[in-house]
Amino acid sequence: MLTNKNLFFLIIQAQIGIGILGLPYILYNHVQQDGWMSLLIAGVLAQGIIIILVALSRSSPKETFYELNHRLLGNFLAKIVNILYVLYFISFSMLLMILVTDVINTWILHQTPRWAIILMLLIATSYIAKEQIVTISRAFLFFSFLFIVLIFLLILVYPQDIHFGRLQPVGSNSFTDIVKASPDAFVSLIGFELILFIMPYIKNPKTSLKVLSFANLFSLTLYIFLFITCVISFSGVQFSLIHEPLLYLFRGMSFQFVERIDIIFLSFWIVPISTTLVIQLFNASLGVQNIFSFQRKKSVYILAIILLCLGLFPISFSMKESLSSIMIYLNIIFVFIFPALLLIIAKLKGIKG
Amino acid sequence: MKNTFQKITLLLFVFPLLTGCWDQKLIVDQEVMNGVSFDLQDEKVKSTIVVLNIIPKGTGIFDFQNQITSATGYSIEETYRELRTYYTGPLSASKSRIVLFGESFAKKNLNSYLDFFYRIPDPYLGSKVAIVKGAEASDIFSLEEIGTNPIALGLYEIIDASESNSIVPKGTLNTLFTYFNEPGKDFILPVLEQINGNIRVSGAGLISNNAYSGKMLPIKDCPLLLLLMDDYGELTDLESYLNDEKKLNNQFSYRVKKSKRKLDIKKDASGKPMVNIHLDLKVIIHQYPRTEKISSKQIKKLEETISRDLTKRSQSLMKKTQKANSDVLGIGRKIKETDPIAWKALDWRKTYPSIPINTKVDVTIEKTGILK
């Protein structure tokens, strides 16, 4: 059974991943130094969604989301919805893999073909994802020391050449612009939808809302801290040139004995990135298990093979761009709108936990 | 049994992947450039690189040898391609320590040339950058060594030392990338000079609009400029003349312990910015022309002398930066941040040389060393 601690680390590992590398760049190009406001708005939005998700999963704490669908929507409709969800998780994983291979190819392994990186990634992630959720959460707990490393490295930026004035002028963008940029920030906070699928495994379902809110707060604070650190370190035009500000931040750092922290950091950061993939695989495999009544272990392997095949397709730059922009909307539909509808249905049907 | 077999096949399958077959870069194959210099020659770029070869000589003793090569071309990429052919392995800039510019090259728009370093992830951005005065930058490398250090490492150390001595602010290729793209802020680079076979940092070159303005500040003014920039190093020493008399053994020096800078920007009636800089220094008397007790009355007098001297000097320093059109204090940046509307209306390159900048330095002597 998942304790509060396990749940907390599961959620932050699911939330924080690849997005952290490029998030400051995306936000800065929309609303410059006011990006932290967009982040705050996205955080509030995420908090609202967490409340909805927790309410929904608490309406029947012994069932996963897929099983709940069957009860609320009837078998036929539920099957369609479940298939859609599995497809959503597959495409999310797909985008994740494309982004990871992209970053690794440009920063560390220039010659290594895409399929090799994807294969390595899938072997590692499916190895963890096939286990029980408790085992996964323990592994994640161990991986979480990397967040401490990240925070430590970010603090090390401060004695360097920084200028706090770059945060000014505050609020130079209109409020609508700031709100418009928040979906981009919201994507990086995705991951808490996991609660829908692990409710039956939680020890104290009553405290889950509190734990989730803390996890969300943690991720949000980390993102805001990162964003501010990036803004005070980079000048405006420079910011618009750098795709992965976090890595570039570390690229400029040098110490007596360690150089090229960016590459060392990225090599280790693969772990939090793959944990996000693990969660997606876990969610999807539960769905496959529900739809086709396979064993869950087997469905993880099937999904991994499907993802590997998808990863072999050549992906052009424009396809990647459009996939990421579609994903923003899909996230909102599948994580927010649909669960909200379901909650309304649940309330109308008068199901109580 | 079946399980073990499965595990072994999986391991056999995974191990070859772990070695990273595609991206092996063996250090023995690599030729690592330690120093790079760029000069301008007949409207072409002349790049010179130093590759350090370490020759082991028995137990723990090493000898080194620099291999220096040059190439000219219309772009840095072109010269790089030519330079590659001199070496036995792939050239890598992942460990370069120093980047030097000849004076004429530095007067070009450096930003557009250095793109080479920023666009690909391999080059090392912690390298120090300097301008070479009076000779071609490549000549410096022919010195082979500084003290016991190989030339490129020695130059790095020299610049590093001048950073802690508050001659120039801390700067690397990475900070340059930031300043290149920062409107309303210029920067300074160390200027190296070769004197009788030795190399020294002879001052701070003022950069204007990403190019060397050709104007250099002598070392005795540099710490004060760094204090005005609020970007000083660990050891900030200055000196003044007793009673303002310029004669033998009449100087006393002091070390700045704490500095507080206030930069005020006001607008006059026509919207032109007026700048007031107030510097509040806490100093320790470091050296005095006579070994005698400095009375508290004398200390008051010294404080006044220093304040007057530094106010005068900082005033002329600011004039010099205005003449070079090099806004090293980032006054434009401050306007941009605090008053974005006014900033848009200004043509900063034209405005900066003519704005009034008033400086005022106040000094408190905290200690007189270990002697009274």
PDB file of C-alpha atoms in Angstrom, chain A residues 172-345:
ATOM      1  CA  SER A 172       4.883  44.584 -18.732  1.00  0.00           C
ATOM      2  CA  ASN A 173       2.683  42.066 -20.547  1.00  0.00           C
ATOM      3  CA  SER A 174      -1.062  42.272 -20.572  1.00  0.00           C
ATOM      4  CA  PHE A 175      -2.981  39.905 -18.350  1.00  0.00           C
ATOM      5  CA  THR A 176      -4.467  38.061 -21.320  1.00  0.00           C
ATOM      6  CA  ASP A 177      -0.988  37.335 -22.692  1.00  0.00           C
ATOM      7  CA  ILE A 178       0.064  35.936 -19.369  1.00  0.00           C
ATOM      8  CA  VAL A 179      -3.000  33.729 -19.190  1.00  0.00           C
ATOM      9  CA  LYS A 180      -2.468  32.615 -22.779  1.00  0.00           C
ATOM     10  CA  ALA A 181       1.014  31.388 -21.926  1.00  0.00           C
ATOM     11  CA  SER A 182      -0.174  29.334 -18.987  1.00  0.00           C
ATOM     12  CA  PRO A 183      -1.201  26.216 -20.992  1.00  0.00           C
ATOM     13  CA  ASP A 184       2.463  25.877 -21.962  1.00  0.00           C
ATOM     14  CA  ALA A 185       3.378  25.925 -18.321  1.00  0.00           C
ATOM     15  CA  PHE A 186       0.510  23.597 -17.477  1.00  0.00           C
ATOM     16  CA  VAL A 187       1.948  20.837 -19.685  1.00  0.00           C
ATOM     17  CA  SER A 188       4.944  20.641 -17.392  1.00  0.00           C
ATOM     18  CA  LEU A 189       2.711  20.134 -14.386  1.00  0.00           C
ATOM     19  CA  ILE A 190       0.855  17.192 -15.923  1.00  0.00           C
ATOM     20  CA  GLY A 191       1.351  13.926 -14.092  1.00  0.00           C
ATOM     21  CA  PHE A 192      -1.072  14.163 -11.204  1.00  0.00           C
ATOM     22  CA  GLU A 193      -3.737  12.362 -13.272  1.00  0.00           C
ATOM     23  CA  LEU A 194      -1.961   9.272 -11.939  1.00  0.00           C
ATOM     24  CA  ILE A 195      -4.181   9.568  -8.876  1.00  0.00           C
ATOM     25  CA  LEU A 196      -7.115   8.256 -10.932  1.00  0.00           C
ATOM     26  CA  PHE A 197      -5.332   4.971 -11.477  1.00  0.00           C
ATOM     27  CA  ILE A 198      -3.721   4.355  -8.112  1.00  0.00           C
ATOM     28  CA  MET A 199      -6.540   5.231  -5.751  1.00  0.00           C
ATOM     29  CA  PRO A 200      -7.176   1.556  -4.847  1.00  0.00           C
ATOM     30  CA  TYR A 201      -3.551   1.188  -3.732  1.00  0.00           C
ATOM     31  CA  ILE A 202      -3.429   4.175  -1.424  1.00  0.00           C
ATOM     32  CA  LYS A 203      -3.272   3.575   2.306  1.00  0.00           C
ATOM     33  CA  ASN A 204      -5.029   6.745   3.465  1.00  0.00           C
ATOM     34  CA  PRO A 205      -7.248   7.972   0.636  1.00  0.00           C
ATOM     35  CA  LYS A 206      -8.472  10.771   2.902  1.00  0.00           C
ATOM     36  CA  THR A 207      -5.121  12.560   2.973  1.00  0.00           C
ATOM     37  CA  SER A 208      -4.451  12.103  -0.739  1.00  0.00           C
ATOM     38  CA  LEU A 209      -5.702  15.590  -1.608  1.00  0.00           C
ATOM     39  CA  LYS A 210      -3.272  17.140   0.824  1.00  0.00           C
ATOM     40  CA  VAL A 211      -0.373  15.059  -0.464  1.00  0.00           C
ATOM     41  CA  LEU A 212      -1.184  15.881  -4.063  1.00  0.00           C
ATOM     42  CA  SER A 213      -1.433  19.568  -3.301  1.00  0.00           C
ATOM     43  CA  PHE A 214       1.963  19.477  -1.632  1.00  0.00           C
ATOM     44  CA  ALA A 215       3.457  17.628  -4.587  1.00  0.00           C
ATOM     45  CA  ASN A 216       1.982  20.191  -6.936  1.00  0.00           C
ATOM     46  CA  LEU A 217       3.299  23.002  -4.778  1.00  0.00           C
ATOM     47  CA  PHE A 218       6.739  21.434  -4.810  1.00  0.00           C
ATOM     48  CA  SER A 219       6.849  21.132  -8.590  1.00  0.00           C
ATOM     49  CA  LEU A 220       5.480  24.616  -9.045  1.00  0.00           C
ATOM     50  CA  THR A 221       8.006  26.134  -6.649  1.00  0.00           C
ATOM     51  CA  LEU A 222      10.820  24.290  -8.388  1.00  0.00           C
ATOM     52  CA  TYR A 223       9.670  25.572 -11.775  1.00  0.00           C
ATOM     53  CA  ILE A 224       9.338  29.138 -10.563  1.00  0.00           C
ATOM     54  CA  PHE A 225      12.743  28.976  -8.907  1.00  0.00           C
ATOM     55  CA  LEU A 226      14.211  27.611 -12.117  1.00  0.00           C
ATOM     56  CA  PHE A 227      12.507  30.231 -14.238  1.00  0.00           C
ATOM     57  CA  ILE A 228      13.721  33.091 -12.070  1.00  0.00           C
ATOM     58  CA  THR A 229      17.238  31.685 -12.019  1.00  0.00           C
ATOM     59  CA  CYS A 230      17.217  31.524 -15.799  1.00  0.00           C
ATOM     60  CA  VAL A 231      15.826  35.024 -16.240  1.00  0.00           C
ATOM     61  CA  ILE A 232      18.430  36.624 -14.014  1.00  0.00           C
ATOM     62  CA  SER A 233      21.232  34.719 -15.733  1.00  0.00           C
ATOM     63  CA  PHE A 234      20.400  35.264 -19.389  1.00  0.00           C
ATOM     64  CA  SER A 235      19.949  38.448 -21.303  1.00  0.00           C
ATOM     65  CA  GLY A 236      16.832  38.893 -23.388  1.00  0.00           C
ATOM     66  CA  VAL A 237      18.065  38.101 -26.890  1.00  0.00           C
ATOM     67  CA  GLN A 238      20.212  35.278 -25.586  1.00  0.00           C
ATOM     68  CA  PHE A 239      17.157  33.718 -24.002  1.00  0.00           C
ATOM     69  CA  SER A 240      15.344  33.633 -27.300  1.00  0.00           C
ATOM     70  CA  LEU A 241      18.231  31.658 -28.799  1.00  0.00           C
ATOM     71  CA  ILE A 242      18.574  28.927 -26.216  1.00  0.00           C
ATOM     72  CA  HIS A 243      16.250  25.946 -26.476  1.00  0.00           C
ATOM     73  CA  GLU A 244      17.322  24.278 -23.278  1.00  0.00           C
ATOM     74  CA  PRO A 245      18.066  27.107 -20.867  1.00  0.00           C
ATOM     75  CA  LEU A 246      18.599  24.763 -17.949  1.00  0.00           C
ATOM     76  CA  LEU A 247      21.414  22.958 -19.712  1.00  0.00           C
ATOM     77  CA  TYR A 248      22.905  26.184 -20.980  1.00  0.00           C
ATOM     78  CA  LEU A 249      22.852  27.518 -17.459  1.00  0.00           C
ATOM     79  CA  PHE A 250      25.064  24.663 -16.391  1.00  0.00           C
ATOM     80  CA  ARG A 251      27.165  24.820 -19.521  1.00  0.00           C
ATOM     81  CA  GLY A 252      28.629  28.127 -18.452  1.00  0.00           C
ATOM     82  CA  MET A 253      29.469  26.968 -14.961  1.00  0.00           C
ATOM     83  CA  SER A 254      32.942  25.771 -14.221  1.00  0.00           C
ATOM     84  CA  PHE A 255      34.624  24.691 -11.067  1.00  0.00           C
ATOM     85  CA  GLN A 256      38.147  23.743 -10.175  1.00  0.00           C
ATOM     86  CA  PHE A 257      37.648  20.039 -10.704  1.00  0.00           C
ATOM     87  CA  VAL A 258      34.396  19.640 -12.570  1.00  0.00           C
ATOM     88  CA  GLU A 259      33.618  21.047 -15.956  1.00  0.00           C
ATOM     89  CA  ARG A 260      30.746  20.590 -18.359  1.00  0.00           C
ATOM     90  CA  ILE A 261      28.141  20.131 -15.689  1.00  0.00           C
ATOM     91  CA  ASP A 262      25.489  20.356 -18.399  1.00  0.00           C
ATOM     92  CA  ILE A 263      26.476  17.009 -19.880  1.00  0.00           C
ATOM     93  CA  ILE A 264      26.906  15.317 -16.521  1.00  0.00           C
ATOM     94  CA  PHE A 265      23.579  16.721 -15.416  1.00  0.00           C
ATOM     95  CA  LEU A 266      21.750  15.645 -18.558  1.00  0.00           C
ATOM     96  CA  SER A 267      23.118  12.117 -18.273  1.00  0.00           C
ATOM     97  CA  PHE A 268      21.618  11.877 -14.828  1.00  0.00           C
ATOM     98  CA  TRP A 269      18.462  13.756 -15.678  1.00  0.00           C
ATOM     99  CA  ILE A 270      17.494  10.926 -18.034  1.00  0.00           C
ATOM    100  CA  VAL A 271      16.282   9.217 -14.861  1.00  0.00           C
ATOM    101  CA  PRO A 272      13.555  11.738 -13.900  1.00  0.00           C
ATOM    102  CA  ILE A 273      12.616  11.902 -17.567  1.00  0.00           C
ATOM    103  CA  SER A 274      12.152   8.155 -17.760  1.00  0.00           C
ATOM    104  CA  THR A 275      10.150   8.130 -14.547  1.00  0.00           C
ATOM    105  CA  THR A 276       7.567  10.229 -16.366  1.00  0.00           C
ATOM    106  CA  LEU A 277       7.589   7.610 -19.093  1.00  0.00           C
ATOM    107  CA  VAL A 278       7.223   4.872 -16.498  1.00  0.00           C
ATOM    108  CA  ILE A 279       4.083   6.524 -15.183  1.00  0.00           C
ATOM    109  CA  GLN A 280       2.640   6.870 -18.677  1.00  0.00           C
ATOM    110  CA  LEU A 281       3.387   3.223 -19.376  1.00  0.00           C
ATOM    111  CA  PHE A 282       1.825   2.240 -16.077  1.00  0.00           C
ATOM    112  CA  ASN A 283      -1.337   4.207 -16.798  1.00  0.00           C
ATOM    113  CA  ALA A 284      -1.604   2.830 -20.307  1.00  0.00           C
ATOM    114  CA  SER A 285      -0.909  -0.739 -19.266  1.00  0.00           C
ATOM    115  CA  LEU A 286      -3.720  -0.600 -16.717  1.00  0.00           C
ATOM    116  CA  GLY A 287      -5.962   0.425 -19.585  1.00  0.00           C
ATOM    117  CA  VAL A 288      -4.765  -2.365 -21.861  1.00  0.00           C
ATOM    118  CA  GLN A 289      -5.263  -4.795 -19.015  1.00  0.00           C
ATOM    119  CA  ASN A 290      -8.809  -3.539 -18.596  1.00  0.00           C
ATOM    120  CA  ILE A 291      -9.733  -3.541 -22.261  1.00  0.00           C
ATOM    121  CA  PHE A 292      -8.187  -6.803 -23.422  1.00  0.00           C
ATOM    122  CA  SER A 293      -7.894  -8.492 -20.020  1.00  0.00           C
ATOM    123  CA  PHE A 294      -4.198  -9.235 -20.463  1.00  0.00           C
ATOM    124  CA  GLN A 295      -1.820  -9.567 -17.603  1.00  0.00           C
ATOM    125  CA  ARG A 296      -0.460  -6.138 -16.699  1.00  0.00           C
ATOM    126  CA  LYS A 297       3.146  -7.248 -17.116  1.00  0.00           C
ATOM    127  CA  LYS A 298       2.376  -8.451 -20.579  1.00  0.00           C
ATOM    128  CA  SER A 299       0.574  -5.273 -21.512  1.00  0.00           C
ATOM    129  CA  VAL A 300       3.604  -3.209 -20.491  1.00  0.00           C
ATOM    130  CA  TYR A 301       5.724  -5.225 -22.891  1.00  0.00           C
ATOM    131  CA  ILE A 302       3.163  -4.879 -25.664  1.00  0.00           C
ATOM    132  CA  LEU A 303       3.041  -1.130 -25.162  1.00  0.00           C
ATOM    133  CA  ALA A 304       6.820  -0.929 -25.163  1.00  0.00           C
ATOM    134  CA  ILE A 305       6.968  -2.757 -28.465  1.00  0.00           C
ATOM    135  CA  ILE A 306       4.302  -0.490 -29.956  1.00  0.00           C
ATOM    136  CA  LEU A 307       6.242   2.566 -28.779  1.00  0.00           C
ATOM    137  CA  LEU A 308       9.472   1.198 -30.213  1.00  0.00           C
ATOM    138  CA  CYS A 309       7.794   0.656 -33.581  1.00  0.00           C
ATOM    139  CA  LEU A 310       6.353   4.169 -33.491  1.00  0.00           C
ATOM    140  CA  GLY A 311       9.764   5.489 -32.553  1.00  0.00           C
ATOM    141  CA  LEU A 312      11.277   3.991 -35.679  1.00  0.00           C
ATOM    142  CA  PHE A 313       9.238   6.270 -37.916  1.00  0.00           C
ATOM    143  CA  PRO A 314      11.215   9.254 -39.091  1.00  0.00           C
ATOM    144  CA  ILE A 315       9.886  12.361 -37.424  1.00  0.00           C
ATOM    145  CA  SER A 316      10.433  15.696 -39.079  1.00  0.00           C
ATOM    146  CA  PHE A 317      10.941  18.904 -37.192  1.00  0.00           C
ATOM    147  CA  SER A 318       7.546  20.295 -38.153  1.00  0.00           C
ATOM    148  CA  MET A 319       5.804  17.065 -37.128  1.00  0.00           C
ATOM    149  CA  LYS A 320       7.397  17.322 -33.717  1.00  0.00           C
ATOM    150  CA  GLU A 321       6.250  20.910 -33.379  1.00  0.00           C
ATOM    151  CA  SER A 322       2.675  20.131 -34.341  1.00  0.00           C
ATOM    152  CA  LEU A 323       2.581  17.074 -32.113  1.00  0.00           C
ATOM    153  CA  SER A 324       3.657  19.174 -29.132  1.00  0.00           C
ATOM    154  CA  SER A 325       1.022  21.810 -29.825  1.00  0.00           C
ATOM    155  CA  ILE A 326      -1.710  19.191 -30.265  1.00  0.00           C
ATOM    156  CA  MET A 327      -0.595  17.566 -27.052  1.00  0.00           C
ATOM    157  CA  ILE A 328      -1.266  20.764 -25.103  1.00  0.00           C
ATOM    158  CA  TYR A 329      -4.953  20.552 -26.003  1.00  0.00           C
ATOM    159  CA  LEU A 330      -5.145  16.785 -25.567  1.00  0.00           C
ATOM    160  CA  ASN A 331      -3.734  17.187 -22.082  1.00  0.00           C
ATOM    161  CA  ILE A 332      -6.427  19.634 -21.148  1.00  0.00           C
ATOM    162  CA  ILE A 333      -9.170  17.435 -22.603  1.00  0.00           C
ATOM    163  CA  PHE A 334      -8.024  14.189 -21.045  1.00  0.00           C
ATOM    164  CA  VAL A 335      -6.796  15.481 -17.720  1.00  0.00           C
ATOM    165  CA  PHE A 336      -9.302  18.219 -17.066  1.00  0.00           C
ATOM    166  CA  ILE A 337     -12.449  18.314 -19.178  1.00  0.00           C
ATOM    167  CA  PHE A 338     -13.247  14.625 -19.337  1.00  0.00           C
ATOM    168  CA  PRO A 339     -12.694  13.833 -15.643  1.00  0.00           C
ATOM    169  CA  ALA A 340     -14.759  16.914 -14.797  1.00  0.00           C
ATOM    170  CA  LEU A 341     -17.639  15.605 -16.931  1.00  0.00           C
ATOM    171  CA  LEU A 342     -17.310  12.246 -15.313  1.00  0.00           C
ATOM    172  CA  LEU A 343     -17.457  13.787 -11.870  1.00  0.00           C
ATOM    173  CA  ILE A 344     -20.698  15.528 -12.810  1.00  0.00           C
ATOM    174  CA  ILE A 345     -22.123  12.224 -14.046  1.00  0.00           C
TER     175      ILE A 345
END
